[in-house]
Tab-separated table of C-alpha atoms in Angstrom:
chain	number	residue	atom	x	y	z
A	26	MET	CA	172.393	187.829	-192.869
A	27	ASN	CA	175.820	186.628	-193.891
A	28	SER	CA	177.174	185.767	-190.455
A	29	ALA	CA	179.540	182.984	-189.416
A	30	LEU	CA	176.726	181.772	-187.165
A	31	SER	CA	174.254	181.402	-190.041
A	32	ARG	CA	175.364	177.806	-190.538
A	33	PHE	CA	174.555	176.849	-186.929
A	34	THR	CA	171.363	175.161	-185.797
A	35	VAL	CA	170.428	175.746	-182.159
A	36	LEU	CA	167.787	173.899	-180.115
A	37	ASP	CA	166.647	176.048	-177.216
A	38	CYS	CA	165.007	173.699	-174.700
A	39	SER	CA	165.465	176.146	-171.840
A	40	GLY	CA	163.002	178.255	-169.920
A	41	LEU	CA	162.697	181.508	-168.009
A	42	LEU	CA	165.416	184.030	-168.856
A	43	PRO	CA	169.117	182.980	-169.055
A	44	GLY	CA	168.858	180.154	-171.606
A	45	PRO	CA	166.353	181.890	-173.883
A	46	TYR	CA	168.524	185.021	-173.748
A	47	VAL	CA	171.511	183.036	-175.054
A	48	GLY	CA	169.280	181.733	-177.847
A	49	LYS	CA	168.167	185.292	-178.618
A	50	LEU	CA	171.802	186.410	-178.889
A	51	LEU	CA	172.662	183.521	-181.215
A	52	ALA	CA	169.578	184.241	-183.359
A	53	SER	CA	170.509	187.912	-183.560
A	54	GLN	CA	173.861	186.854	-185.006
A	55	GLY	CA	172.263	184.681	-187.674
A	56	ALA	CA	171.973	181.223	-186.126
A	57	ARG	CA	168.832	179.205	-186.862
A	58	VAL	CA	167.275	178.864	-183.407
A	59	TYR	CA	164.367	176.563	-182.586
A	60	LYS	CA	162.457	177.089	-179.328
A	61	VAL	CA	161.390	173.669	-178.016
A	62	GLU	CA	158.513	173.365	-175.574
A	63	SER	CA	156.265	170.672	-174.192
A	64	PRO	CA	152.495	171.082	-173.941
A	65	ALA	CA	152.757	169.704	-170.397
A	66	ARG	CA	155.551	172.095	-169.403
A	67	PRO	CA	155.564	175.355	-171.354
A	68	ASP	CA	158.233	177.962	-170.716
A	69	PRO	CA	157.328	179.803	-167.456
A	70	ALA	CA	158.346	183.092	-169.106
A	71	ARG	CA	155.014	182.931	-170.969
A	72	GLU	CA	153.388	184.077	-167.714
A	73	MET	CA	155.878	186.802	-166.803
A	74	ALA	CA	154.587	190.338	-167.442
A	75	ASN	CA	151.777	189.001	-169.644
A	76	GLY	CA	154.242	187.218	-171.927
A	77	ILE	CA	156.315	190.282	-172.792
A	78	TYR	CA	159.563	188.588	-171.716
A	79	TYR	CA	158.708	185.434	-173.620
A	80	ASP	CA	157.843	187.337	-176.786
A	81	ASP	CA	161.035	189.386	-176.641
A	82	LEU	CA	163.327	186.441	-175.940
A	83	ASN	CA	161.824	184.180	-178.595
A	84	ALA	CA	160.799	186.527	-181.399
A	85	GLN	CA	163.491	185.329	-183.835
A	86	LYS	CA	163.045	181.624	-183.072
A	87	THR	CA	160.984	178.946	-184.778
A	88	GLN	CA	158.642	177.226	-182.326
A	89	LEU	CA	158.659	173.426	-181.963
A	90	LEU	CA	156.296	171.466	-179.739
A	91	PHE	CA	157.067	167.951	-178.494
A	92	ASP	CA	155.380	165.888	-175.790
A	93	LEU	CA	158.473	163.976	-174.697
A	94	SER	CA	156.441	161.754	-172.371
A	95	LEU	CA	155.344	159.901	-175.527
A	96	GLU	CA	157.726	157.559	-177.331
A	97	SER	CA	156.430	158.674	-180.735
A	98	GLU	CA	157.237	162.293	-179.865
A	99	ARG	CA	160.707	161.359	-178.605
A	100	ASN	CA	161.289	159.613	-181.939
A	101	ARG	CA	160.147	162.760	-183.742
A	102	PHE	CA	162.435	164.915	-181.553
A	103	ARG	CA	165.566	162.763	-181.915
A	104	PRO	CA	166.475	163.895	-185.488
A	105	TRP	CA	166.307	167.523	-184.357
A	106	VAL	CA	168.844	166.778	-181.616
A	107	GLU	CA	171.078	164.886	-184.008
A	108	LYS	CA	171.250	167.774	-186.495
A	109	ALA	CA	171.655	170.515	-183.898
A	110	ASP	CA	175.042	172.160	-183.442
A	111	VAL	CA	174.099	173.708	-180.099
A	112	LEU	CA	171.693	172.533	-177.404
A	113	ILE	CA	170.553	174.996	-174.754
């Protein structure tokens, strides 16, 4: 896709519906969107309608998993934040 948004990197750290929907819209326009979750606190949308909402909202996103309660994981997450153009 040759969109103006294709040069944007988006970190989607949100849950449920509004934030992930914004990420879905940006991904549909060509942005590189990364869905960030924690093993201790996964997106609650995973449980809604057997995960149908989650799957729809995050289909075009690359999944990233960070346990931000650990310093080593925060250090691993930091470069992602620094290179992101948009944080949801």
